[in-house]
PDB file of C-alpha atoms in Angstrom:
ATOM      1  CA  MET A   1      52.026  -7.530 -10.885  1.00 47.00           C
ATOM      2  CA  GLU A   2      55.670  -8.155 -11.889  1.00 49.00           C
ATOM      3  CA  ALA A   3      54.943  -7.007 -15.445  1.00 51.00           C
ATOM      4  CA  ASP A   4      53.800  -3.643 -14.066  1.00 51.00           C
ATOM      5  CA  LYS A   5      57.188  -2.962 -12.466  1.00 51.00           C
ATOM      6  CA  LYS A   6      59.283  -0.409 -14.302  1.00 51.00           C
ATOM      7  CA  LYS A   7      62.382  -1.995 -15.823  1.00 51.00           C
ATOM      8  CA  LEU A   8      65.611  -0.259 -14.821  1.00 55.00           C
ATOM      9  CA  ALA A   9      67.370   1.277 -17.777  1.00 56.00           C
ATOM     10  CA  LEU A  10      70.445   3.351 -18.406  1.00 55.00           C
ATOM     11  CA  ASN A  11      69.482   6.880 -19.309  1.00 50.00           C
ATOM     12  CA  ILE A  12      70.248   8.020 -22.839  1.00 46.00           C
ATOM     13  CA  VAL A  13      71.228  11.507 -23.934  1.00 43.00           C
ATOM     14  CA  SER A  14      68.081  13.566 -24.002  1.00 45.00           C
ATOM     15  CA  SER A  15      66.706  14.786 -27.307  1.00 44.00           C
ATOM     16  CA  LYS A  16      66.074  18.268 -25.922  1.00 48.00           C
ATOM     17  CA  VAL A  17      67.225  21.131 -28.092  1.00 45.00           C
ATOM     18  CA  ASN A  18      70.294  22.831 -26.650  1.00 48.00           C
ATOM     19  CA  HIS A  19      69.931  26.540 -26.074  1.00 45.00           C
ATOM     20  CA  LYS A  20      72.060  29.271 -24.564  1.00 46.00           C
ATOM     21  CA  GLY A  21      69.326  30.714 -22.333  1.00 47.00           C
ATOM     22  CA  PHE A  22      68.463  30.033 -18.720  1.00 46.00           C
ATOM     23  CA  GLY A  23      70.466  27.131 -17.308  1.00 45.00           C
ATOM     24  CA  ALA A  24      73.231  27.347 -19.906  1.00 43.00           C
ATOM     25  CA  GLY A  25      76.304  25.657 -18.528  1.00 43.00           C
ATOM     26  CA  ALA A  26      74.283  23.442 -16.180  1.00 41.00           C
ATOM     27  CA  ILE A  27      75.336  19.812 -15.988  1.00 44.00           C
ATOM     28  CA  ASP A  28      72.961  17.445 -17.761  1.00 50.00           C
ATOM     29  CA  LEU A  29      72.920  14.096 -15.953  1.00 53.00           C
ATOM     30  CA  SER A  30      70.359  12.538 -18.271  1.00 64.00           C
ATOM     31  CA  ASN A  31      73.059  10.429 -19.910  1.00 82.00           C
ATOM     32  CA  VAL A  32      74.701   9.117 -16.706  1.00 89.00           C
ATOM     33  CA  SER A  33      73.700   6.121 -14.592  1.00 91.00           C
ATOM     34  CA  GLY A  34      75.326   4.116 -11.854  1.00 94.00           C
ATOM     35  CA  VAL A  35      76.170   0.440 -11.690  1.00 96.00           C
ATOM     36  CA  ILE A  36      76.889  -1.041  -8.263  1.00 96.00           C
ATOM     37  CA  ILE A  37      79.520  -3.751  -7.940  1.00 97.00           C
ATOM     38  CA  ASP A  38      79.137  -5.632  -4.660  1.00 96.00           C
ATOM     39  CA  GLY A  39      81.371  -8.670  -4.530  1.00 91.00           C
ATOM     40  CA  ASP A  40      81.016 -10.585  -7.773  1.00 88.00           C
ATOM     41  CA  GLU A  41      77.614  -9.060  -8.535  1.00 94.00           C
ATOM     42  CA  ALA A  42      77.036  -5.954 -10.673  1.00 96.00           C
ATOM     43  CA  TYR A  43      73.633  -4.339 -11.071  1.00 95.00           C
ATOM     44  CA  LEU A  44      72.099  -1.109 -12.277  1.00 93.00           C
ATOM     45  CA  ASP A  45      70.751   1.053  -9.439  1.00 91.00           C
ATOM     46  CA  GLU A  46      68.828   4.208 -10.280  1.00 87.00           C
ATOM     47  CA  GLY A  47      69.423   5.586  -6.764  1.00 88.00           C
ATOM     48  CA  THR A  48      73.152   6.098  -7.266  1.00 89.00           C
ATOM     49  CA  LEU A  49      72.855   9.663  -8.583  1.00 84.00           C
ATOM     50  CA  HIS A  50      71.363  10.769  -5.267  1.00 82.00           C
ATOM     51  CA  ALA A  51      73.463   8.488  -3.009  1.00 82.00           C
ATOM     52  CA  LYS A  52      70.326   6.437  -2.368  1.00 86.00           C
ATOM     53  CA  SER A  53      71.293   3.167  -3.981  1.00 90.00           C
ATOM     54  CA  LYS A  54      70.225  -0.063  -2.298  1.00 92.00           C
ATOM     55  CA  ILE A  55      73.691  -0.514  -0.826  1.00 93.00           C
ATOM     56  CA  GLU A  56      73.931   3.086   0.488  1.00 93.00           C
ATOM     57  CA  LYS A  57      70.492   3.382   2.126  1.00 93.00           C
ATOM     58  CA  GLY A  58      70.674   3.630   5.899  1.00 93.00           C
ATOM     59  CA  ILE A  59      74.461   3.892   5.929  1.00 95.00           C
ATOM     60  CA  LYS A  60      76.228   6.723   7.757  1.00 96.00           C
ATOM     61  CA  PHE A  61      79.301   7.564   5.709  1.00 95.00           C
ATOM     62  CA  SER A  62      82.648   8.770   6.987  1.00 96.00           C
ATOM     63  CA  THR A  63      85.708  10.047   5.149  1.00 96.00           C
ATOM     64  CA  ASN A  64      87.897   8.042   7.543  1.00 96.00           C
ATOM     65  CA  LYS A  65      88.512   4.408   6.538  1.00 95.00           C
ATOM     66  CA  GLU A  66      89.355   3.495  10.135  1.00 95.00           C
ATOM     67  CA  ASP A  67      85.713   4.162  11.075  1.00 95.00           C
ATOM     68  CA  VAL A  68      84.709   1.108   9.015  1.00 96.00           C
ATOM     69  CA  PRO A  69      87.094  -1.682  10.087  1.00 95.00           C
ATOM     70  CA  ASN A  70      84.726  -4.476   8.998  1.00 95.00           C
ATOM     71  CA  GLY A  71      83.581  -2.890   5.761  1.00 96.00           C
ATOM     72  CA  ARG A  72      83.386  -4.843   2.527  1.00 96.00           C
ATOM     73  CA  LYS A  73      84.611  -3.244  -0.669  1.00 97.00           C
ATOM     74  CA  ALA A  74      81.944  -2.099  -3.116  1.00 97.00           C
ATOM     75  CA  TRP A  75      82.012   0.178  -6.141  1.00 97.00           C
ATOM     76  CA  ILE A  76      79.811   2.659  -7.927  1.00 96.00           C
ATOM     77  CA  VAL A  77      80.681   2.730 -11.606  1.00 97.00           C
ATOM     78  CA  TRP A  78      79.455   5.859 -13.343  1.00 95.00           C
ATOM     79  CA  VAL A  79      78.371   4.981 -16.871  1.00 95.00           C
ATOM     80  CA  ALA A  80      77.898   7.669 -19.520  1.00 94.00           C
ATOM     81  CA  VAL A  81      75.916   6.716 -22.604  1.00 93.00           C
ATOM     82  CA  ASP A  82      76.165   8.630 -25.858  1.00 92.00           C
ATOM     83  CA  ARG A  83      74.561   8.271 -29.259  1.00 91.00           C
ATOM     84  CA  THR A  84      75.841   8.367 -32.825  1.00 91.00           C
ATOM     85  CA  GLU A  85      73.982   7.817 -36.082  1.00 93.00           C
ATOM     86  CA  GLU A  86      74.558   4.067 -35.589  1.00 92.00           C
ATOM     87  CA  GLY A  87      72.955   4.151 -32.125  1.00 92.00           C
ATOM     88  CA  ALA A  88      73.801   4.402 -28.435  1.00 93.00           C
ATOM     89  CA  TYR A  89      77.027   3.129 -26.883  1.00 95.00           C
ATOM     90  CA  TYR A  90      78.900   3.147 -23.567  1.00 95.00           C
ATOM     91  CA  ALA A  91      80.928   6.338 -23.962  1.00 95.00           C
ATOM     92  CA  GLY A  92      82.603   6.866 -20.580  1.00 96.00           C
ATOM     93  CA  MET A  93      82.983   4.962 -17.342  1.00 97.00           C
ATOM     94  CA  SER A  94      84.694   5.415 -13.998  1.00 97.00           C
ATOM     95  CA  ALA A  95      84.770   3.370 -10.801  1.00 97.00           C
ATOM     96  CA  CYS A  96      84.557   4.784  -7.256  1.00 96.00           C
ATOM     97  CA  GLU A  97      85.433   2.677  -4.235  1.00 97.00           C
ATOM     98  CA  MET A  98      83.373   2.470  -1.056  1.00 97.00           C
ATOM     99  CA  LEU A  99      83.486   0.385   2.114  1.00 97.00           C
ATOM    100  CA  ILE A 100      80.160  -0.796   3.480  1.00 97.00           C
ATOM    101  CA  ASP A 101      79.449  -2.405   6.870  1.00 97.00           C
ATOM    102  CA  THR A 102      75.748  -3.215   6.622  1.00 95.00           C
ATOM    103  CA  GLU A 103      75.502  -4.597  10.183  1.00 95.00           C
ATOM    104  CA  ALA A 104      77.057  -1.523  11.790  1.00 96.00           C
ATOM    105  CA  ARG A 105      75.307   0.752   9.258  1.00 96.00           C
ATOM    106  CA  ARG A 106      78.624   2.499   8.609  1.00 97.00           C
ATOM    107  CA  GLY A 107      80.452   3.218   5.396  1.00 97.00           C
ATOM    108  CA  TRP A 108      83.428   5.007   3.889  1.00 97.00           C
ATOM    109  CA  LYS A 109      83.559   7.001   0.692  1.00 96.00           C
ATOM    110  CA  ILE A 110      85.083  10.244  -0.498  1.00 95.00           C
ATOM    111  CA  LEU A 111      82.300  12.314  -2.037  1.00 92.00           C
ATOM    112  CA  ALA A 112      84.732  14.560  -3.932  1.00 93.00           C
ATOM    113  CA  ASP A 113      86.236  11.470  -5.588  1.00 94.00           C
ATOM    114  CA  HIS A 114      82.768  10.291  -6.631  1.00 93.00           C
ATOM    115  CA  VAL A 115      81.976  13.703  -8.137  1.00 92.00           C
ATOM    116  CA  ASN A 116      85.311  13.888  -9.972  1.00 94.00           C
ATOM    117  CA  LYS A 117      84.953  10.345 -11.305  1.00 95.00           C
ATOM    118  CA  MET A 118      81.393  11.060 -12.476  1.00 93.00           C
ATOM    119  CA  ASP A 119      82.775  14.099 -14.281  1.00 93.00           C
ATOM    120  CA  GLY A 120      85.432  11.878 -15.872  1.00 94.00           C
ATOM    121  CA  ALA A 121      82.782   9.486 -17.178  1.00 94.00           C
ATOM    122  CA  MET A 122      80.777  12.418 -18.557  1.00 93.00           C
ATOM    123  CA  LYS A 123      83.929  13.602 -20.334  1.00 93.00           C
ATOM    124  CA  ARG A 124      84.114  10.187 -22.041  1.00 94.00           C
ATOM    125  CA  LYS A 125      87.046   8.820 -20.014  1.00 95.00           C
ATOM    126  CA  PHE A 126      87.472   5.235 -18.842  1.00 96.00           C
ATOM    127  CA  ILE A 127      88.828   5.189 -15.256  1.00 96.00           C
ATOM    128  CA  LEU A 128      88.573   1.644 -13.946  1.00 96.00           C
ATOM    129  CA  GLU A 129      91.716   1.332 -11.833  1.00 95.00           C
ATOM    130  CA  GLY A 130      91.307  -0.695  -8.664  1.00 95.00           C
ATOM    131  CA  LEU A 131      88.702  -3.122  -9.967  1.00 96.00           C
ATOM    132  CA  SER A 132      89.694  -6.767  -9.510  1.00 96.00           C
ATOM    133  CA  ASP A 133      89.431  -9.265 -12.361  1.00 95.00           C
ATOM    134  CA  SER A 134      86.174 -10.666 -10.946  1.00 96.00           C
ATOM    135  CA  GLU A 135      84.725  -7.161 -10.528  1.00 96.00           C
ATOM    136  CA  ARG A 136      85.676  -6.298 -14.124  1.00 97.00           C
ATOM    137  CA  ALA A 137      84.047  -9.527 -15.308  1.00 96.00           C
ATOM    138  CA  ALA A 138      80.848  -8.731 -13.365  1.00 97.00           C
ATOM    139  CA  LEU A 139      80.733  -5.213 -14.835  1.00 97.00           C
ATOM    140  CA  LYS A 140      81.291  -6.495 -18.361  1.00 97.00           C
ATOM    141  CA  LYS A 141      78.544  -9.109 -17.916  1.00 96.00           C
ATOM    142  CA  GLN A 142      76.121  -6.434 -16.641  1.00 96.00           C
ATOM    143  CA  LEU A 143      76.880  -4.052 -19.522  1.00 96.00           C
ATOM    144  CA  ILE A 144      76.449  -6.757 -22.151  1.00 96.00           C
ATOM    145  CA  SER A 145      73.282  -8.167 -20.591  1.00 95.00           C
ATOM    146  CA  HIS A 146      71.801  -4.674 -20.320  1.00 94.00           C
ATOM    147  CA  ASN A 147      72.335  -3.943 -24.014  1.00 94.00           C
ATOM    148  CA  GLU A 148      74.687  -5.982 -26.166  1.00 95.00           C
ATOM    149  CA  GLU A 149      74.329  -3.607 -29.114  1.00 96.00           C
ATOM    150  CA  TRP A 150      75.608  -0.717 -26.976  1.00 95.00           C
ATOM    151  CA  TRP A 151      78.539  -2.904 -25.920  1.00 97.00           C
ATOM    152  CA  ASN A 152      79.319  -3.813 -29.538  1.00 96.00           C
ATOM    153  CA  ARG A 153      79.379  -0.117 -30.550  1.00 96.00           C
ATOM    154  CA  SER A 154      81.577   0.880 -27.585  1.00 96.00           C
ATOM    155  CA  ASP A 155      85.226   1.863 -27.914  1.00 94.00           C
ATOM    156  CA  ASP A 156      87.871  -0.868 -27.842  1.00 95.00           C
ATOM    157  CA  VAL A 157      89.502   0.965 -24.918  1.00 95.00           C
ATOM    158  CA  LEU A 158      86.547  -0.098 -22.740  1.00 95.00           C
ATOM    159  CA  LYS A 159      86.483  -3.637 -24.098  1.00 95.00           C
ATOM    160  CA  ASP A 160      90.225  -4.027 -23.465  1.00 95.00           C
ATOM    161  CA  ALA A 161      89.887  -2.585 -19.939  1.00 94.00           C
ATOM    162  CA  LEU A 162      87.242  -5.168 -19.054  1.00 95.00           C
ATOM    163  CA  SER A 163      88.860  -8.181 -20.761  1.00 87.00           C
TER     164      SER A 163
END
């Protein structure tokens, strides 16, 4: 039964032919995925794009930090993957902070910040301010374990940011 489960994977840029017809200018999210950092653990969660990650399910979010006095810090890291002739690589990445109080089913996040940071990752920027050393180490471990070849082809800016 376990073998039948679909393995989570980072999306790769689609091979669709670009055209200037209907939908031109629409945002293509096929090359963006989310990694959750919760404590010292980082994991890929396909629900992040729709705010339905494991950590977000059942949580009522507020834009006021004071509404979540017992919240633990967690992050969604938007990861953009691109492809060259050599192969795919981690092209952009940005981290968005959240507070989560699972017991109270309350959380804090700023949706506009998440959207802007996702846009930054899609524009091939690395915005990882705020991550602690242990969170950076967990993210690096997740990226390498997901696909070491992608990590090896990634820009030194990312490698330096997570070292």
